[in-house]
PDB file of C-alpha atoms in Angstrom:
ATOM      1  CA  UNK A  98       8.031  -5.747 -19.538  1.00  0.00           C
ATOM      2  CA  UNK A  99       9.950  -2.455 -19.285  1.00  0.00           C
ATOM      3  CA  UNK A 100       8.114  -1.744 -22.758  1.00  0.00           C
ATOM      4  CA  UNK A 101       4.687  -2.309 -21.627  1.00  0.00           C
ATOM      5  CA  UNK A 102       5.321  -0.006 -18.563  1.00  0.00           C
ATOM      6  CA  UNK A 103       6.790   2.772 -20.531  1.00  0.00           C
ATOM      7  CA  UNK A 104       3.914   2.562 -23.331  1.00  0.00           C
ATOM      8  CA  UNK A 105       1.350   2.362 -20.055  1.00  0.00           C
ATOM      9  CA  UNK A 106       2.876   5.175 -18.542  1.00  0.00           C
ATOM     10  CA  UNK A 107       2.960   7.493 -22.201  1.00  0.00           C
ATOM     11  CA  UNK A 108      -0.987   6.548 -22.646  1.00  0.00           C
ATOM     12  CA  UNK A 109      -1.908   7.589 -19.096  1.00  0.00           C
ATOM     13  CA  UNK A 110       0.242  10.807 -20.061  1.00  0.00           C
ATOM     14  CA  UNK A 111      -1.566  11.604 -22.728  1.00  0.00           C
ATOM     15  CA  UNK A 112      -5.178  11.453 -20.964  1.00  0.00           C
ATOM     16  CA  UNK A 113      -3.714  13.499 -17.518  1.00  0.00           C
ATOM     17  CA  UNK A 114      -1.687  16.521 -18.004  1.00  0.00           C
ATOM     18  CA  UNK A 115      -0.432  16.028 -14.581  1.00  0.00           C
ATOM     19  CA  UNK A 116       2.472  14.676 -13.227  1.00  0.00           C
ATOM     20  CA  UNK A 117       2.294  13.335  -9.764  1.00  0.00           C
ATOM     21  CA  UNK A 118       5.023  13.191  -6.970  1.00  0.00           C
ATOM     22  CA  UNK A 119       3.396  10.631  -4.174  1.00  0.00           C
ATOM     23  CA  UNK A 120       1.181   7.840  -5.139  1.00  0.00           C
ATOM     24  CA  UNK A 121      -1.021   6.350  -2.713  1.00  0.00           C
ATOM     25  CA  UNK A 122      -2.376   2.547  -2.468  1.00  0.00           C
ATOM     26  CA  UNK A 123      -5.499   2.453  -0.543  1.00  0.00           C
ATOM     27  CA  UNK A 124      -6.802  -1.023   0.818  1.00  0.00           C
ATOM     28  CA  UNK A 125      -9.653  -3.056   1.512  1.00  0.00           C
ATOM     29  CA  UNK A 126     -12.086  -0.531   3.366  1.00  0.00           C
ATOM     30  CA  UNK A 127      -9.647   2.264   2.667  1.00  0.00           C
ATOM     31  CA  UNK A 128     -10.857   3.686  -0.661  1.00  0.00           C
ATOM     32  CA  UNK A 129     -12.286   6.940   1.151  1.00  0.00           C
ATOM     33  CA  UNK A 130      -9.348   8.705   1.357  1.00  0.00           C
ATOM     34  CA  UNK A 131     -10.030   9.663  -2.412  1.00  0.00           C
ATOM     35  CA  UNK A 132     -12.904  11.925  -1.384  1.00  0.00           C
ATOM     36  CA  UNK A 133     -10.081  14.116  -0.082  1.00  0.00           C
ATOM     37  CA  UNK A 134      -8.007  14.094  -2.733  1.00  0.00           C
ATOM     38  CA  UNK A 135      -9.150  17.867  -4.982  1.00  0.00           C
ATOM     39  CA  UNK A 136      -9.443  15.548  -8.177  1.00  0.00           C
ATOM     40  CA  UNK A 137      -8.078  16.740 -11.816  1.00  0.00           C
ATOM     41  CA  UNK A 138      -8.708  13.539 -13.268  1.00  0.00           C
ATOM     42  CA  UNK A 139      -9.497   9.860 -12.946  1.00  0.00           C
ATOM     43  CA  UNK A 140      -9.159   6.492 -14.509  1.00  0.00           C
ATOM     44  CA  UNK A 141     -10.865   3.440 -14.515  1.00  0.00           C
ATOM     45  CA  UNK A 142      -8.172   0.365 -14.394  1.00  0.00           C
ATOM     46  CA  UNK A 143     -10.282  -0.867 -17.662  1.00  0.00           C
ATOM     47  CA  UNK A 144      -9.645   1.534 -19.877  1.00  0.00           C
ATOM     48  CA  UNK A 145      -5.423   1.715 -18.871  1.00  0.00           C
ATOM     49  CA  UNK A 146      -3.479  -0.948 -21.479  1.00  0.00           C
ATOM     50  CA  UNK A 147      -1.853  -3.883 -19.731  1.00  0.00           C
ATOM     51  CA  UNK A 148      -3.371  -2.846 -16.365  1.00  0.00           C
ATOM     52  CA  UNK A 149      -5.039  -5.588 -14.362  1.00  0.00           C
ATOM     53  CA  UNK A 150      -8.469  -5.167 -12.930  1.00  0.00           C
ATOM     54  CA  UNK A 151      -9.386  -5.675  -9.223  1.00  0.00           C
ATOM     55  CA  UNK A 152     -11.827  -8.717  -8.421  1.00  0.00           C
ATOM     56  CA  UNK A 153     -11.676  -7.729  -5.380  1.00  0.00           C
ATOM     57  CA  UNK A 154     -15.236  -6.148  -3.013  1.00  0.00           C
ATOM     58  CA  UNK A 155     -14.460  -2.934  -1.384  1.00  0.00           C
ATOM     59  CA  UNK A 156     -11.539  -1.983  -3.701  1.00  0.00           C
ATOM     60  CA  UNK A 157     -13.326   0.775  -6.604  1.00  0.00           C
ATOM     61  CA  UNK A 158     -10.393   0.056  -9.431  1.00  0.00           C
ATOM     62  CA  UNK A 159      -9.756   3.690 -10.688  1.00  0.00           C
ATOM     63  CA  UNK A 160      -6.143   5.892 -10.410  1.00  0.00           C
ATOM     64  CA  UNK A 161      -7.310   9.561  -8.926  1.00  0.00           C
ATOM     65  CA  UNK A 162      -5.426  12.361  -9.548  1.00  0.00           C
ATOM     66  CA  UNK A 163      -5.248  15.873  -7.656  1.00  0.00           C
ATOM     67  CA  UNK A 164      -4.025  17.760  -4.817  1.00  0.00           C
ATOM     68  CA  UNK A 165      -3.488  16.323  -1.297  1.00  0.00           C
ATOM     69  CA  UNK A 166      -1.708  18.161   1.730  1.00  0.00           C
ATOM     70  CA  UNK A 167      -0.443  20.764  -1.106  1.00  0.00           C
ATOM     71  CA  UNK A 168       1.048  17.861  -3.018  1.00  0.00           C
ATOM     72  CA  UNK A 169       0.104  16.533  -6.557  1.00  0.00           C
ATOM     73  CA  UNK A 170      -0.790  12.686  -5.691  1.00  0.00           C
ATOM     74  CA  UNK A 171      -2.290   9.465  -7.670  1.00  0.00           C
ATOM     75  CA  UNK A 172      -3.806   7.586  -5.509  1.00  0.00           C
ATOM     76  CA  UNK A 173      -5.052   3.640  -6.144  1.00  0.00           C
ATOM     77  CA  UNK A 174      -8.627   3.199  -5.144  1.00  0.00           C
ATOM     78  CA  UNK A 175      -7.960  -0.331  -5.108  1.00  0.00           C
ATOM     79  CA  UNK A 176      -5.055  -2.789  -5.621  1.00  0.00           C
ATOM     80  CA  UNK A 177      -4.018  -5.804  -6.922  1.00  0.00           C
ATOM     81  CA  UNK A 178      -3.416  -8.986  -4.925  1.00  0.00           C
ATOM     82  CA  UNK A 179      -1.363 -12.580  -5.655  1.00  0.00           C
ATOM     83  CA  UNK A 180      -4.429 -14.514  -4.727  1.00  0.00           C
ATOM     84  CA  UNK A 181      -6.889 -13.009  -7.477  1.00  0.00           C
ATOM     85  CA  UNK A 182      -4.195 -15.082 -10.224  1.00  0.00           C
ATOM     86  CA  UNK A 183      -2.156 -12.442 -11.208  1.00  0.00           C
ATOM     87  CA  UNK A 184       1.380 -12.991 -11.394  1.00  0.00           C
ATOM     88  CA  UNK A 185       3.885 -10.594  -8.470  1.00  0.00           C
ATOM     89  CA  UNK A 186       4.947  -8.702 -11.890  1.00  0.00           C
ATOM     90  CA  UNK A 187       1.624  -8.039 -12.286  1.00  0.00           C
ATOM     91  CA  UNK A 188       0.706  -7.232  -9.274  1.00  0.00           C
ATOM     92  CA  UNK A 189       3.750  -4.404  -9.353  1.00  0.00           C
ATOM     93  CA  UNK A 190       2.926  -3.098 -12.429  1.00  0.00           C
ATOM     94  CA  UNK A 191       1.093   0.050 -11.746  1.00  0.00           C
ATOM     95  CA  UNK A 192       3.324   1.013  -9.380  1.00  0.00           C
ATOM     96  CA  UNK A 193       6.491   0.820 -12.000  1.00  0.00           C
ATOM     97  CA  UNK A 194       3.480   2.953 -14.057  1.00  0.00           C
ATOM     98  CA  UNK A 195       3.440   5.528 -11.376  1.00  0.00           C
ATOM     99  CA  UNK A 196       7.308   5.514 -11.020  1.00  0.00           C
ATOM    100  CA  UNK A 197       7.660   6.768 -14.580  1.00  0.00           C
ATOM    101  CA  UNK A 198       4.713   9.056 -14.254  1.00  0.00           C
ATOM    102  CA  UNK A 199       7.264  10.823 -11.967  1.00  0.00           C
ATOM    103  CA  UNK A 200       6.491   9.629  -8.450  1.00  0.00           C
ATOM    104  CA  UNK A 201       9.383  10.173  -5.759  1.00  0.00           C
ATOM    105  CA  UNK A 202       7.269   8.580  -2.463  1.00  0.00           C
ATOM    106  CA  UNK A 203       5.354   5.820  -2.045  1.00  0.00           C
ATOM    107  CA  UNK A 204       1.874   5.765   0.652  1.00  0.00           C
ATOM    108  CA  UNK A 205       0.505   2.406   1.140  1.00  0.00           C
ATOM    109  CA  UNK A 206      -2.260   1.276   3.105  1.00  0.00           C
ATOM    110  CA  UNK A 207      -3.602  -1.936   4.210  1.00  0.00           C
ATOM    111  CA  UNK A 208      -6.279  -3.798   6.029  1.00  0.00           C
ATOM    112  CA  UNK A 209      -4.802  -6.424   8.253  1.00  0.00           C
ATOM    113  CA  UNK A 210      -5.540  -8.309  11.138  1.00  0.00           C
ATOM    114  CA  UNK A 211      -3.391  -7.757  14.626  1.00  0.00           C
ATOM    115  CA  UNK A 212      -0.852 -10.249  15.845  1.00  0.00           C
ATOM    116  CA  UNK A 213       0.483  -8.141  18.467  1.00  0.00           C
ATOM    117  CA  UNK A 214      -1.927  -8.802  21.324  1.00  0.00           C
ATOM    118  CA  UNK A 215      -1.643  -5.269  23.228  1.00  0.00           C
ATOM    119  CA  UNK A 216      -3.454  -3.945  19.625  1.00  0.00           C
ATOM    120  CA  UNK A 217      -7.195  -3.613  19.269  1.00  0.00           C
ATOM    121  CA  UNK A 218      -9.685  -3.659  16.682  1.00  0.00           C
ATOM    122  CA  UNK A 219      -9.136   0.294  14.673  1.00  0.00           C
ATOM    123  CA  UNK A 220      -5.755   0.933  15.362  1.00  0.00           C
ATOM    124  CA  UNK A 221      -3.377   2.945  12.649  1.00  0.00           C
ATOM    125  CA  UNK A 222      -0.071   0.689  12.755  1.00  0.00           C
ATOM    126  CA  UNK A 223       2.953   2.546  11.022  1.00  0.00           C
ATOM    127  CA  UNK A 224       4.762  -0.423   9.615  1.00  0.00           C
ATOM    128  CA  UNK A 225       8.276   0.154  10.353  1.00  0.00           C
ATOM    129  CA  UNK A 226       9.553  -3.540   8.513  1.00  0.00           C
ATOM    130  CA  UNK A 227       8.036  -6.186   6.379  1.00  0.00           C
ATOM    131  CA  UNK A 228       8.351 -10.071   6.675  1.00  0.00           C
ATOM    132  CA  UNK A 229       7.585 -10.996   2.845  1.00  0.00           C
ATOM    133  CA  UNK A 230       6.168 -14.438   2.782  1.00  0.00           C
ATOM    134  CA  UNK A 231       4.515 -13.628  -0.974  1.00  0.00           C
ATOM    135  CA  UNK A 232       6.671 -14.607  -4.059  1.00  0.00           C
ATOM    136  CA  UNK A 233       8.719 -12.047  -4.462  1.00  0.00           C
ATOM    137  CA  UNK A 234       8.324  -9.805  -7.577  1.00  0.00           C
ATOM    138  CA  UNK A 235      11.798  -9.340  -8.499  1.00  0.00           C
ATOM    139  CA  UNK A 236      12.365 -12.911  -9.691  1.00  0.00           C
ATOM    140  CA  UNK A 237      13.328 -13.346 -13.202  1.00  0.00           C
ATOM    141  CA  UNK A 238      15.717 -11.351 -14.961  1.00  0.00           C
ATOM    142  CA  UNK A 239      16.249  -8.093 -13.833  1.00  0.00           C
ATOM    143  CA  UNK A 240      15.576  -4.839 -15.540  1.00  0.00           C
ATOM    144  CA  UNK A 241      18.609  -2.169 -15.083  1.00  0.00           C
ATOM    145  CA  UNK A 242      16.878   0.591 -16.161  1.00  0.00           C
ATOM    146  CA  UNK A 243      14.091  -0.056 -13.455  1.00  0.00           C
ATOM    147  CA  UNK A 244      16.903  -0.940 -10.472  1.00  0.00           C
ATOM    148  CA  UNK A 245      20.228  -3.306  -8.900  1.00  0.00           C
ATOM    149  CA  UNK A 246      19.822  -7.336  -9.103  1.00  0.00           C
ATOM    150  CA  UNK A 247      20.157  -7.257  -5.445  1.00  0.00           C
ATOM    151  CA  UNK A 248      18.651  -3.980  -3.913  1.00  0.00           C
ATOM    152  CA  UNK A 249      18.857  -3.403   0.167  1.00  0.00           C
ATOM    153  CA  UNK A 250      15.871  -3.632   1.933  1.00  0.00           C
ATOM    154  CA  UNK A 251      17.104  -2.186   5.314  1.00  0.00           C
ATOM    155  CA  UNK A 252      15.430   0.899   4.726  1.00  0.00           C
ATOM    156  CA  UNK A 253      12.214  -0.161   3.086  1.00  0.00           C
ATOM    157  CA  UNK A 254      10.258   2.063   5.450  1.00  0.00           C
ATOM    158  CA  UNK A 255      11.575   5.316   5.484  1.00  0.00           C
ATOM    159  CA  UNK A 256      12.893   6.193   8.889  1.00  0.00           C
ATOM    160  CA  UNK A 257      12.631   9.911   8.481  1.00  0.00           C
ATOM    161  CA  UNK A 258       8.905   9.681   7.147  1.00  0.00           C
ATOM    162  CA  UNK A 259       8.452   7.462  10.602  1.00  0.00           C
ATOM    163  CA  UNK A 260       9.305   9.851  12.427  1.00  0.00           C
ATOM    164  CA  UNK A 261       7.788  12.943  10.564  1.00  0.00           C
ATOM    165  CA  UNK A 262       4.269  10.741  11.517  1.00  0.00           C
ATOM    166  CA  UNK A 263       4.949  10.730  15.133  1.00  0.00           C
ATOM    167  CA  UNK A 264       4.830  14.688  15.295  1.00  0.00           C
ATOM    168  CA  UNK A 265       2.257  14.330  13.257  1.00  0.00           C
ATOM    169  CA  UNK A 266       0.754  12.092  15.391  1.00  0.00           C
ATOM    170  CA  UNK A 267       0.879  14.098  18.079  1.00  0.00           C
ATOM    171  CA  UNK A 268       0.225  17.167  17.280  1.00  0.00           C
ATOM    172  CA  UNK A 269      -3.162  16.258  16.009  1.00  0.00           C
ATOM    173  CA  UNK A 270      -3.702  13.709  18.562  1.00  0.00           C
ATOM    174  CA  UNK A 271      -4.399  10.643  16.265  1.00  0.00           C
ATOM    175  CA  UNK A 272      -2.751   7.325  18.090  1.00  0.00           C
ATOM    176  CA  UNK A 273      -0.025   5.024  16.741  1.00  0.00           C
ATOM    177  CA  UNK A 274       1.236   1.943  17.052  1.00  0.00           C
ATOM    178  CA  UNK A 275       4.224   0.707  15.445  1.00  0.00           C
ATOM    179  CA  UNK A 276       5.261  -2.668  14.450  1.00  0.00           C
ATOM    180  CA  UNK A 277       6.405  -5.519  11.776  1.00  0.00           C
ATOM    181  CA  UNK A 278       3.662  -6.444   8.631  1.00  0.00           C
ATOM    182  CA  UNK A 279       3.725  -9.685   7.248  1.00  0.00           C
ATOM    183  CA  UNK A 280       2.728 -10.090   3.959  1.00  0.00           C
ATOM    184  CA  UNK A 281       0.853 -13.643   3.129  1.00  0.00           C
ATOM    185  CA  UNK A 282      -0.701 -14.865   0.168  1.00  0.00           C
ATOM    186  CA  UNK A 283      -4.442 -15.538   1.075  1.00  0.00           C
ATOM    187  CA  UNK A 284      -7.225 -15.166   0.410  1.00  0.00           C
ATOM    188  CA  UNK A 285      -7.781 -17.456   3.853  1.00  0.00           C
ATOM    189  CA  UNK A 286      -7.597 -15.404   6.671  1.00  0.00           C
ATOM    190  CA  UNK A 287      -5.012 -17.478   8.847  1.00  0.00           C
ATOM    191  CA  UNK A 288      -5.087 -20.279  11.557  1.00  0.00           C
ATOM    192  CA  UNK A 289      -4.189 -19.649  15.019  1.00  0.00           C
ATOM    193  CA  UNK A 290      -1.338 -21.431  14.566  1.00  0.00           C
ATOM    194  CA  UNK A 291      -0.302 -19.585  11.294  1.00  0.00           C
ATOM    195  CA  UNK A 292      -1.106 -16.501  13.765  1.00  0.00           C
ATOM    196  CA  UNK A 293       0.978 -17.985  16.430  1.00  0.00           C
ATOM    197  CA  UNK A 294       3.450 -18.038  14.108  1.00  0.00           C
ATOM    198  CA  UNK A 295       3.742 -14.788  12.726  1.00  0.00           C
ATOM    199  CA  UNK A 296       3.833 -13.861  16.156  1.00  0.00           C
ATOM    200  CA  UNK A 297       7.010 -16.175  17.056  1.00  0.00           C
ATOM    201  CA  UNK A 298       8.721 -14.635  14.080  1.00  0.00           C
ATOM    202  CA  UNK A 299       8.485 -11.464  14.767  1.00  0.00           C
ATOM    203  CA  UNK A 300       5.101  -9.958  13.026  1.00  0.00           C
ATOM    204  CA  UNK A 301       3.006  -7.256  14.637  1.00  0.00           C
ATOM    205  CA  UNK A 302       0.062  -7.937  11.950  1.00  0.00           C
ATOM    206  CA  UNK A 303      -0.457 -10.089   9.262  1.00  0.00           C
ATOM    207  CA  UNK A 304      -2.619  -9.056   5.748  1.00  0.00           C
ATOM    208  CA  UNK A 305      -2.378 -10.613   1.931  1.00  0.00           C
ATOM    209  CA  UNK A 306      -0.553  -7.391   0.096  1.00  0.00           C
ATOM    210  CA  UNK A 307       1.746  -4.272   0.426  1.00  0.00           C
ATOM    211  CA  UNK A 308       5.128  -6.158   0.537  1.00  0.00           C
ATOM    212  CA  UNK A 309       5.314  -6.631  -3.012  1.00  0.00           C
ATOM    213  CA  UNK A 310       4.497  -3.358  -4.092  1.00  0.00           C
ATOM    214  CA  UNK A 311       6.829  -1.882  -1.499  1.00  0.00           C
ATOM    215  CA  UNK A 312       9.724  -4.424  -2.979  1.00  0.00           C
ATOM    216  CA  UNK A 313       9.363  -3.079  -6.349  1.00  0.00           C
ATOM    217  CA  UNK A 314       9.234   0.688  -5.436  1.00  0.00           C
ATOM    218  CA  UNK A 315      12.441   0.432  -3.378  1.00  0.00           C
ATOM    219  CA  UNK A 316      13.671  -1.916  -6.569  1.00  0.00           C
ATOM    220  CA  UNK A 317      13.383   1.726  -8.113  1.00  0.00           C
ATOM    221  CA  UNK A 318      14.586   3.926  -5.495  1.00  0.00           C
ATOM    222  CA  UNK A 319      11.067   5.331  -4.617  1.00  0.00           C
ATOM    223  CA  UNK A 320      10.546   6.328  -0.334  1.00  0.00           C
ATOM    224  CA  UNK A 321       7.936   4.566   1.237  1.00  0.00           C
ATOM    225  CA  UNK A 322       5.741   4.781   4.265  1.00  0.00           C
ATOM    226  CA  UNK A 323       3.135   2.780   4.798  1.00  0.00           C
ATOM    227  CA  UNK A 324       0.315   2.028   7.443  1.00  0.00           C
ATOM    228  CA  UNK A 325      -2.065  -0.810   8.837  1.00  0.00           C
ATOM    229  CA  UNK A 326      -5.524  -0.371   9.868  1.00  0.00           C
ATOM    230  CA  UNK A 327      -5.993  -3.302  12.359  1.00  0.00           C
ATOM    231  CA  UNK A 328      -9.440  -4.531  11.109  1.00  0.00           C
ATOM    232  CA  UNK A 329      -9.609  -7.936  13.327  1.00  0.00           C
ATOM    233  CA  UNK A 330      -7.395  -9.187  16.312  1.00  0.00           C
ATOM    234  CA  UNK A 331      -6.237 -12.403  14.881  1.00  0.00           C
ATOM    235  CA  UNK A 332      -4.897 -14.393  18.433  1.00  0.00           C
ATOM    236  CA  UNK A 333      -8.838 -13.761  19.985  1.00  0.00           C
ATOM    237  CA  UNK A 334      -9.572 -16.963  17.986  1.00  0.00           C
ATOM    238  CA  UNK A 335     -13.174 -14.702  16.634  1.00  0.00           C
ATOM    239  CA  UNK A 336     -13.447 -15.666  13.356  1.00  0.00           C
ATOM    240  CA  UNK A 337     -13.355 -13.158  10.644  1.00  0.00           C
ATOM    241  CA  UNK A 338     -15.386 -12.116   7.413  1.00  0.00           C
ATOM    242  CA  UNK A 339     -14.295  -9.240   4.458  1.00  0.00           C
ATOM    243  CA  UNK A 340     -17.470  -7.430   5.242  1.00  0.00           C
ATOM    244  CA  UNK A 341     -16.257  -7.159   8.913  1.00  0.00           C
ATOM    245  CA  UNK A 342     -12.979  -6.269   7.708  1.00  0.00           C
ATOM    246  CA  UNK A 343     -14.265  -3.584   5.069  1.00  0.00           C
ATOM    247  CA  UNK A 344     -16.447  -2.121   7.970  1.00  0.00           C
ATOM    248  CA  UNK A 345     -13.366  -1.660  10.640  1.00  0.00           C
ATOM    249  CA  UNK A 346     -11.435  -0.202   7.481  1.00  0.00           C
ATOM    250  CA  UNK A 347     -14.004   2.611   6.604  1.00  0.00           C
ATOM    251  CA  UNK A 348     -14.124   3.575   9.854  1.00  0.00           C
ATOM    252  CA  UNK A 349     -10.353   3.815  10.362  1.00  0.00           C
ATOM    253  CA  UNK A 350     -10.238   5.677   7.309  1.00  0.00           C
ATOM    254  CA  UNK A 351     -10.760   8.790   8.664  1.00  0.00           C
ATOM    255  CA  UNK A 352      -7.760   9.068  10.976  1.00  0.00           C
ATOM    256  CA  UNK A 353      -5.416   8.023   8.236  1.00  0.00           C
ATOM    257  CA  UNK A 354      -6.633  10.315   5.877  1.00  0.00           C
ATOM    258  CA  UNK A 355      -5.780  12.741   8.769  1.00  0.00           C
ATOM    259  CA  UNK A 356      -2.356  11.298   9.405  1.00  0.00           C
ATOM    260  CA  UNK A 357      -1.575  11.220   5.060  1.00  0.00           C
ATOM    261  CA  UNK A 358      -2.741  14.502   4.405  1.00  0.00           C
ATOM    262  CA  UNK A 359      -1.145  16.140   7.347  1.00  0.00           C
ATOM    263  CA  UNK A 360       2.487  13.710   6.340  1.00  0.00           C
ATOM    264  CA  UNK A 361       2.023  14.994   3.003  1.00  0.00           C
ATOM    265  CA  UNK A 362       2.324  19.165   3.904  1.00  0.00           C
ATOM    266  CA  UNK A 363       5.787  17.851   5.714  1.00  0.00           C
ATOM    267  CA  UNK A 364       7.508  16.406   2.852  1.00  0.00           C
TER     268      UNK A 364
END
């Protein structure tokens, strides 16, 4: 594995003279963030070695690279999830790619639906913990050079980064809310009981990604912040469709790029 990641990592080097300090995952709904990225170059998923494809609608399957907030990003426009078949090593693997393209922070985004009933439909949730209910991707032997056997997960969201976004936040008047993400496998969206559930144990909103990736970037030592765009409200008992979820996502979009770009001038 560590192989294949270095040899992905030396082709994409060879294509993109550029060598990126924050990658970005955008989600379902999310991929418009890229038109504000100043783009150097980009790359289709399909023509990266070893790199799985999306199957997923709404998620574009390219790496971007260029200037955001005055720092040199990659950004995923599109990500991989443990319901389309692939494995949770495969579902890390681009961002152990981006790691040894020379990332030091990791922005990730998701679509979710909201378990915390005092959210509504369009909110920007900073997660500030994960409950990981996905396999995790740090079974099977572990690779030293990548991180520890047993790395700590109290500070999986970056505390300083949190709080960097509230004066953020603030300043440019874009709301918050704050809570726990639980990461399922899918692709059903859940039961009310499954919601009611999530709820008893703690979750703020529930989605079917972003806990493995952030896993294996704090398996390397990489910062992470990530957010939610609350695309349904899960506990109204409504029932929910991707196009619905896609929709509330692109129109979210725009305050998150907001909220990244302006994070990414702090750092």
């Amino acid at each position: 594995m560590l192989d294949r990641i270095k040899s992905t990592a030396c082709f994409i080097r060879n294509k993109v003279a550029f060598e990126p300090e924050v990658g970005i995952i955008l989600g379902t709904g999310l991929g418009g963030l890229a038109d504000g990225i100043d783009t150097v170059a980009s790359l289709d998923y399909r023509e990266i070695p070893d790199f799985p494809v999306s199957t997923v609608e709404g998620h574009r399957g390219r790496l971007i690279f260029g200037m955001l907030g005055g720092k040199k990003v990659v950004a995923m426009q599109g990500r991989f999830h443990y319901y389309e078949g692939y494995t949770p090593q495969q579902v890390v693997f681009p961002v152990r790619v981006m790691k040894m393209l020379g990332i030091r922070y990791l922005f990730v985004s998701n679509a979710s639906g909201g378990v915390n009933e005092t959210f509504r439909t369009g909110d920007l949730m900073v997660i500030t913990d994960h409950i990981n209910l996905i396999p995790n991707p740090l079974i099977g032997p572990n690779i030293a050079e990548l991180g520890p056997r047993f790395p700590d997960m109290n500070d999986a969201y970056n505390h300083e980064l949190i709080e960097k976004a509230k004066r953020v936040a603030a300043r440019e008047e874009i709301p918050l809310r704050f809570g726990c993400y639980v990461g399922g496998t899918g692709p059903t969206y859940e039961t009310q009981k499954e919601y009611g559930y999530f709820k008893a144990i703690g979750g703020d909103a529930v989605g079917m990604s972003t806990t493995p990736e952030v896993i294996a970037a704090r398996h390397m030592g990489v910062t992470v912040f990530g957010v939610s765009v609350i695309t349904n409200m899960g506990l109204t008992g409504l029932k929910s469709t991707h196009e619905e979820v896609q929709e509330e996502g692109i129109k979210a979009g725009k305050r998150m790029t907001r909220l990244f770009t302006e994070l990414l001038k702090e750092l």
